[in-house]
Short mmCIF file of C-alpha atoms in Angstrom, two decimals:
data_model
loop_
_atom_site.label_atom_id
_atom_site.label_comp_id
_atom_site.label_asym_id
_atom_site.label_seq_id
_atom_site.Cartn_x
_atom_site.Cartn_y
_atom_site.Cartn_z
CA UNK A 645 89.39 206.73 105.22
CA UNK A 646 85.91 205.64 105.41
CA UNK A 647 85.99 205.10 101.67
CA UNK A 648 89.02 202.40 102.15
CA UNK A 649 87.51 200.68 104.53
CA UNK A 650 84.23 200.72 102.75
CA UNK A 651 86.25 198.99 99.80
CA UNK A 652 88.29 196.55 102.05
CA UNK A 653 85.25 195.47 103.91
CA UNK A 654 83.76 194.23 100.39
CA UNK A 655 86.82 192.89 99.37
CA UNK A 656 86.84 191.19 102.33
CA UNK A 657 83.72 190.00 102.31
CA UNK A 658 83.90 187.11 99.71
CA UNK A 659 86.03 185.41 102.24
CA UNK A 660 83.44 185.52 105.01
CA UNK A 661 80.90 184.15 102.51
CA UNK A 662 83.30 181.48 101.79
CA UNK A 663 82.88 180.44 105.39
CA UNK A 664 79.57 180.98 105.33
CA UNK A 665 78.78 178.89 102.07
CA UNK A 666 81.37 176.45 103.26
CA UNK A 667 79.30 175.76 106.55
CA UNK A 668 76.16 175.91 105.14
CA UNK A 669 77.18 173.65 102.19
CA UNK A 670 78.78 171.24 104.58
CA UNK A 671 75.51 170.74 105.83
CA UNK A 672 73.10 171.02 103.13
CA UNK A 673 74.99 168.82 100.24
CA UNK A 674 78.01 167.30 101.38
CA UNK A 675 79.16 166.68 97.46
CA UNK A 676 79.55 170.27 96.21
CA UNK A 677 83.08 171.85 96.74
CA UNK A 678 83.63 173.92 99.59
CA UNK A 679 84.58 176.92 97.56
CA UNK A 680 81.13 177.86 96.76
CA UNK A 681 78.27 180.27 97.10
CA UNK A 682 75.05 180.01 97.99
CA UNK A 683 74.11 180.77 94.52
CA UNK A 684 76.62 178.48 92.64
CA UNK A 685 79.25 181.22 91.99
CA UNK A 686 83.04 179.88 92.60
CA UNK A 687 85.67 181.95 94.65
CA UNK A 688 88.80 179.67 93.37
CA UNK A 689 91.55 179.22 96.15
CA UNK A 690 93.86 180.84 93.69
CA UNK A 691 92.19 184.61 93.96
CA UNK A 692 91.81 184.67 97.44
CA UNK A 693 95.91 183.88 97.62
CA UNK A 694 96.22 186.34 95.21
CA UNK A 695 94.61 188.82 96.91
CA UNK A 696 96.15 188.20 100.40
CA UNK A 697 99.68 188.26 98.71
CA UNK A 698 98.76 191.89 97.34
CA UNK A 699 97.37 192.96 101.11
CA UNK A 700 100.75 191.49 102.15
CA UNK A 701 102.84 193.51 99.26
CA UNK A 702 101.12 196.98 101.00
CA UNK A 703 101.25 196.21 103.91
CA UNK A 704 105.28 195.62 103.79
CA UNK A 705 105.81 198.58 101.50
CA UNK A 706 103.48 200.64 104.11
CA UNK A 707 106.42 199.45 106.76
CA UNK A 708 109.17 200.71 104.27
CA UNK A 709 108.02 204.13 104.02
CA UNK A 710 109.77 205.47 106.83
CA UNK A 711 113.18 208.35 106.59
CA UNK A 712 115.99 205.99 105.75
CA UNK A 713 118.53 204.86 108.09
CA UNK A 714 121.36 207.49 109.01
CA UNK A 715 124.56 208.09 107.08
CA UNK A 716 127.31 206.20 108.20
CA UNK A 717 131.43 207.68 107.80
CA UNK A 718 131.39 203.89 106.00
CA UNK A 719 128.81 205.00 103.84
CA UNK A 720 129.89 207.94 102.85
CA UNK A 721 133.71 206.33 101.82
CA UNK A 722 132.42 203.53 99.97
CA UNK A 723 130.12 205.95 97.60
CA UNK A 724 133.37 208.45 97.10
CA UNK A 725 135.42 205.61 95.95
CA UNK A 726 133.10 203.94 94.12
CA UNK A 727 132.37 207.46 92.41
CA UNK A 728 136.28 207.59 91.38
CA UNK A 729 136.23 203.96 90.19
CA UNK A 730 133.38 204.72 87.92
CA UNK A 731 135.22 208.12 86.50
CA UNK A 732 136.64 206.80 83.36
CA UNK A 733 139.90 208.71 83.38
CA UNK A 734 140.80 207.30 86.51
CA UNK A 735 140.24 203.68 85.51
CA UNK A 736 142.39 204.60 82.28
CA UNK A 737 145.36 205.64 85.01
CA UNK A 738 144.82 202.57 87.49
CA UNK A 739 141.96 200.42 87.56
CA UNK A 740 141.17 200.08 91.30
CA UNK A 741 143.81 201.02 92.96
CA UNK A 742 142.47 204.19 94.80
CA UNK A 743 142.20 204.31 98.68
CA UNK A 744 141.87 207.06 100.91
CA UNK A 745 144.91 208.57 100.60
CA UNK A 746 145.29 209.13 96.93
CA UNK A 747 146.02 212.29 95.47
CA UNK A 748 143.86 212.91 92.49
CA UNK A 749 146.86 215.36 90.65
CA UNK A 750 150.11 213.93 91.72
CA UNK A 751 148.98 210.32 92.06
CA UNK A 752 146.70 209.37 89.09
CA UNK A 753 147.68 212.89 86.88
CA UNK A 754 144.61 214.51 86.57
CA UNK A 755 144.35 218.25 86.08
CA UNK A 756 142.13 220.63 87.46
CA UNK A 757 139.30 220.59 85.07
CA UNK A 758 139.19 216.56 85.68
CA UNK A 759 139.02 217.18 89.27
CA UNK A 760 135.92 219.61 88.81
CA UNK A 761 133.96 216.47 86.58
CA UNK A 762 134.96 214.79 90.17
CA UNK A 763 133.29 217.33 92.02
CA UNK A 764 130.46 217.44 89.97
CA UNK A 765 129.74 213.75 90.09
CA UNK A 766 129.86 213.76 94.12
CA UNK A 767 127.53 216.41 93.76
CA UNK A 768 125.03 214.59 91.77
CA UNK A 769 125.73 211.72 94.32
CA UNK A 770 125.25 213.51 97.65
CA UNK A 771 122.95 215.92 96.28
CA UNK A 772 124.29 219.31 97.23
CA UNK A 773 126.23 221.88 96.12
CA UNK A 774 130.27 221.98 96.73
CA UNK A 775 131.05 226.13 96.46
CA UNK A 776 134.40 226.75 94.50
CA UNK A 777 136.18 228.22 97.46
CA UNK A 778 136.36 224.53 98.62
CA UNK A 779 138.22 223.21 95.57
CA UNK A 780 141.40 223.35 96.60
CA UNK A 781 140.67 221.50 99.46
CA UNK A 782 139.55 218.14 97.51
CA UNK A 783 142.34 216.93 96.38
CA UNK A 784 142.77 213.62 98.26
CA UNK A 785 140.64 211.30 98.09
CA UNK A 786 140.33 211.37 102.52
CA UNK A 787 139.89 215.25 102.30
CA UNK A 788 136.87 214.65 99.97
CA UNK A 789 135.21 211.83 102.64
CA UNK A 790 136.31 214.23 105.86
CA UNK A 791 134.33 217.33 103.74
CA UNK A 792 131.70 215.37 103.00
CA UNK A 793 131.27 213.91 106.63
CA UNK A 794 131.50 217.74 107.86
CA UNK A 795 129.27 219.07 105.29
CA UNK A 796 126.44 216.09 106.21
CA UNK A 797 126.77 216.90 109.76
CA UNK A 798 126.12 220.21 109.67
CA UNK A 799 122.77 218.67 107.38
CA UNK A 800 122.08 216.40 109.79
CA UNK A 801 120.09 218.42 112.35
CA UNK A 802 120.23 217.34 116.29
CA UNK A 803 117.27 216.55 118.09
CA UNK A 804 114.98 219.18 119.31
CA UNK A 805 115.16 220.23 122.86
CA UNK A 806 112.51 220.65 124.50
CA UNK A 807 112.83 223.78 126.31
CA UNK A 808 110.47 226.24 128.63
CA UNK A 809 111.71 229.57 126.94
CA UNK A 810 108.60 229.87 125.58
CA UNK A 811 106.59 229.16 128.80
CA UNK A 812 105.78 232.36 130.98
CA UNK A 813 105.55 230.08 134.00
CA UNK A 814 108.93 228.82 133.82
CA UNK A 815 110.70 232.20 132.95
CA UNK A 816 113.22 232.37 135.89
CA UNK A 817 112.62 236.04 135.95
CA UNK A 818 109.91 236.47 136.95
CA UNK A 819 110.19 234.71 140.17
CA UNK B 236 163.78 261.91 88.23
CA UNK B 237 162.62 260.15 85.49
CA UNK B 238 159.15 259.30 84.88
CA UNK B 239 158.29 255.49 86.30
CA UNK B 240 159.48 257.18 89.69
CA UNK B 241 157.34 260.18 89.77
CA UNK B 242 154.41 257.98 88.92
CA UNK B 243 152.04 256.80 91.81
CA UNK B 244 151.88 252.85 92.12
CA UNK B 245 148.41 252.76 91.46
CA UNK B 246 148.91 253.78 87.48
CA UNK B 247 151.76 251.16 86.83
CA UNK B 248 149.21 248.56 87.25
CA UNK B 249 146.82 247.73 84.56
CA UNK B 250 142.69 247.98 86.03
CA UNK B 251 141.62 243.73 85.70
CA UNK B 252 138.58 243.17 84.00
CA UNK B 253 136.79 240.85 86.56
CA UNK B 254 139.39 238.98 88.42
CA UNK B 255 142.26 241.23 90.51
CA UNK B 256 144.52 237.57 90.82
CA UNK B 257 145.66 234.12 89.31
CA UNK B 258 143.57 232.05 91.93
CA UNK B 259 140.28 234.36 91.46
CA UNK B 260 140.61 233.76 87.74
CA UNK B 261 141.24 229.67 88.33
CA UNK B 262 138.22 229.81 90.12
CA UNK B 263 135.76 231.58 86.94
CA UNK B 264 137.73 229.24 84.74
CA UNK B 265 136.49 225.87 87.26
CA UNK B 266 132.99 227.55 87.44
CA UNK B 267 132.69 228.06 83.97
CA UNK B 268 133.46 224.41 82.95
CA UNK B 269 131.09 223.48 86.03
CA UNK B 270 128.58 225.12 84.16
CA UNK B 271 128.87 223.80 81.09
CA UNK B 272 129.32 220.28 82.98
CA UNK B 273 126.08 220.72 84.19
CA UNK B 274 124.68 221.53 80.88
CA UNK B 275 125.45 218.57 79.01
CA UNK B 276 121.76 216.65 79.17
CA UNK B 277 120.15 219.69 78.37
CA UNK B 278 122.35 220.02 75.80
CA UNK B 279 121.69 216.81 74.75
CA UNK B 280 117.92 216.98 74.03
CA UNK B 281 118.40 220.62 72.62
CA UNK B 282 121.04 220.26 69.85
CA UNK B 283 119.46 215.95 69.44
CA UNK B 284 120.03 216.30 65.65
CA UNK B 285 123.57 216.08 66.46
CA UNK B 286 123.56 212.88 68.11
CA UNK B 287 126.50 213.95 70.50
CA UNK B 288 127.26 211.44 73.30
CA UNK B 289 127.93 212.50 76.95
CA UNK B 290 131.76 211.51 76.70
CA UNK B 291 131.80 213.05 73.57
CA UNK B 292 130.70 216.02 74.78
CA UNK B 293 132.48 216.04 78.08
CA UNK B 294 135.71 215.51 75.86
CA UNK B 295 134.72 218.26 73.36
CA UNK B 296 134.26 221.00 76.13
CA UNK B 297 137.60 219.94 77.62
CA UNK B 298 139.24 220.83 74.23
CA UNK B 299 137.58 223.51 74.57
CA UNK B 300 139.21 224.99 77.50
CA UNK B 301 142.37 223.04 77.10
CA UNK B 302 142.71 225.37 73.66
CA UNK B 303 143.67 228.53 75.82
CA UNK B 304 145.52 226.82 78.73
CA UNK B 305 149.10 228.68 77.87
CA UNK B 306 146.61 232.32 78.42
CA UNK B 307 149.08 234.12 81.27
CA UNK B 308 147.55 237.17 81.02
CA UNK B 309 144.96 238.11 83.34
CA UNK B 310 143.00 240.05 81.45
CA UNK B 311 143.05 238.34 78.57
CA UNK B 312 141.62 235.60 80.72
CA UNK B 313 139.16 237.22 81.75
CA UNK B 314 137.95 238.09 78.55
CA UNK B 315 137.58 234.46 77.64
CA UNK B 316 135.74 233.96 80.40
CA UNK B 317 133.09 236.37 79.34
CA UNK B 318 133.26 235.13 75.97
CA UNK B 319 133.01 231.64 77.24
CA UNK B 320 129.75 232.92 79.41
CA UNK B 321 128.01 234.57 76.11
CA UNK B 322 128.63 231.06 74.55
CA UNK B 323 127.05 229.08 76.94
CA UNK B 324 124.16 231.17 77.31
CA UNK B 325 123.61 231.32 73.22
CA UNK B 326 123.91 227.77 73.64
CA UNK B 327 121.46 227.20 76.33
CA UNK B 328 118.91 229.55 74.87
CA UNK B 329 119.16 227.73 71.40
CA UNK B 330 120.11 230.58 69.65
CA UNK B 331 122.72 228.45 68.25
CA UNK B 332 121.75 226.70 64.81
CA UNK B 333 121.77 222.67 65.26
CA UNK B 334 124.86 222.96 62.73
CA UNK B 335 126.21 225.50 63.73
CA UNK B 336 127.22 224.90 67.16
CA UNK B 337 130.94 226.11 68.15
CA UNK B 338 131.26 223.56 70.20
CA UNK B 339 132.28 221.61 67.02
CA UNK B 340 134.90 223.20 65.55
CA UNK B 341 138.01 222.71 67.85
CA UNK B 342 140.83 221.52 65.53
CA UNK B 343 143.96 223.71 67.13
CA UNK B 344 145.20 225.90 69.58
CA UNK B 345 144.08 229.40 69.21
CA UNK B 346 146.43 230.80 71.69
CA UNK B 347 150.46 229.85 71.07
CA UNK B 348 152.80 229.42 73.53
CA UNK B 349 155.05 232.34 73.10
CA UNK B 350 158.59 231.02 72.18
CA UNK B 351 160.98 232.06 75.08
CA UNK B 352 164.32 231.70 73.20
CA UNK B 353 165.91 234.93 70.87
CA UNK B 354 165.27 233.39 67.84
CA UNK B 355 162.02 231.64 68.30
CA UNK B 356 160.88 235.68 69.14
CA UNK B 357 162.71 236.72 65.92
CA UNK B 358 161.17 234.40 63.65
CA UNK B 359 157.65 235.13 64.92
CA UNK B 360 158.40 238.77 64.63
CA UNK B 361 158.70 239.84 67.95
#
């Protein structure tokens, strides 16, 4: 911590001397250009922009760093059919013409071991595991989204209470 | 009394090797291909003289199973399961040769689809 602002301060010092010089200049020798030192040495305009743009660049990336907005039940839909327009056996059946309540094996005549590449693409988009007992639940495309909505929530943890369990003095028993 | 009657139900029916139904069986079979789903990369960099693409490989492993899809029996199924298992892991471990990878040779059905009519049976010697 100290470190950083040891370094910012002397980045950020050229800038004061700029001020400094361009005062001083002003009133020693009005001809010079403002962006100079005492001893000669130029600070172009261009550097300090540079610099500040960089600060700036942190500084917004600093803001992004935060947990990412919440998962949506829009969210969630548009990935699953954009997953099944991607799967290249699908767009061989019918190119875009999947909504929610398409049937992977009667509709666009896949067979099982398609709908497991399915599976196995959602889970390399949502990033968890589907167990086989839920297969045979997946078949339509608006099962998949409804799983996948249960499965986040139950991810998705709610906020902790705050509670007085743990504090003697509130224990109703003991009253 | 002739003998099926005096036996107990228990011996009629043959012991399973791993899976006791159809679904339990349909569900090594969709775990097995997961597996070797999964593998693909992997398989990728290990076996990279080969210079298999993904689709390629995808398609390959669906052969692969699609070979044995007219397998009834359970036990037989399981059996290929297993086998299936020992291939993937020789696979996985590299103790597969870069040429010799099984993967490769798929040309034909190993398991026929047993003829139902009187002849068909006759011809094939059944």
């Amino acid at each position: 911590m100290l470190k950083t602002i040891f370094r910012n301060g002397c980045r950020l010092r050229p800038t004061f001397n700029i001020c400094l010089s361009t005062s001083l200049n002003n009133r020693l020798h009005t001809l010079s250009p403002s962006n100079t030192y005492q001893n000669g040495q130029v600070w172009p305009h261009v550097f300090v922009l540079r610099r500040t743009s960089i600060l700036d660049r942190h500084i917004k990336d600093a803001g992004q760093m935060r947990t990412p907005p919440p998962l949506t039940p829009r969210d969630i839909e548009s990935r699953v059919l954009r997953i099944c327009n991607e799967y290249d056996k699908i767009q061989e059946a019918q190119k875009n013409k999947i909504t929610l309540e398409t049937h992977f094996m009667n509709d666009l005549g896949l067979d099982s071991l398609d709908h497991v590449e399915i599976i196995v693409a959602l889970e390399n988009e949502f990033g968890f595991e589907i167990p086989d007992a839920d297969y045979d639940k997946l078949y339509t495309v608006k099962a998949v989204v409804d799983y996948l909505k249960n499965r986040m929530h139950v991810v998705e943890r709610p906020k902790p209470v705050v509670s007085s369990a743990s504090d003697p003095r509130y224990d109703e028993h003991h009253h | 009394m002739s003998l099926t009657t005096r036996l107990p139900q228990t011996l009629k029916q043959v012991r399973p090797v791993l899976s006791t139904d159809h679904a339990e069986a349909k569900r090594r079979v969709l775990n097995l291909y997961k597996i070797w789903l999964r593998q693909i990369p992997y398989l990728r960099v290990d076996y990279i003289k080969n210079n298999w693409t993904e689709t390629h490989l995808r398609n390959v492993i669906k052969e692969n199973f699609m070979r044995n899809k007219d397998v009834t029996d359970l036990r037989v199924i399981d059996l290929l399961i297993v086998r299936g298992q020992m291939d993937f892991v020789e696979t996985a471990e590299i103790w597969r040769q870069q040429h010799n990878t099984a993967l490769m040779d798929s040309k034909k059905d190993s398991y026929k689809k047993k003829s139902t009519s009187f002849l068909g049976r006759f011809y094939e010697g059944h």
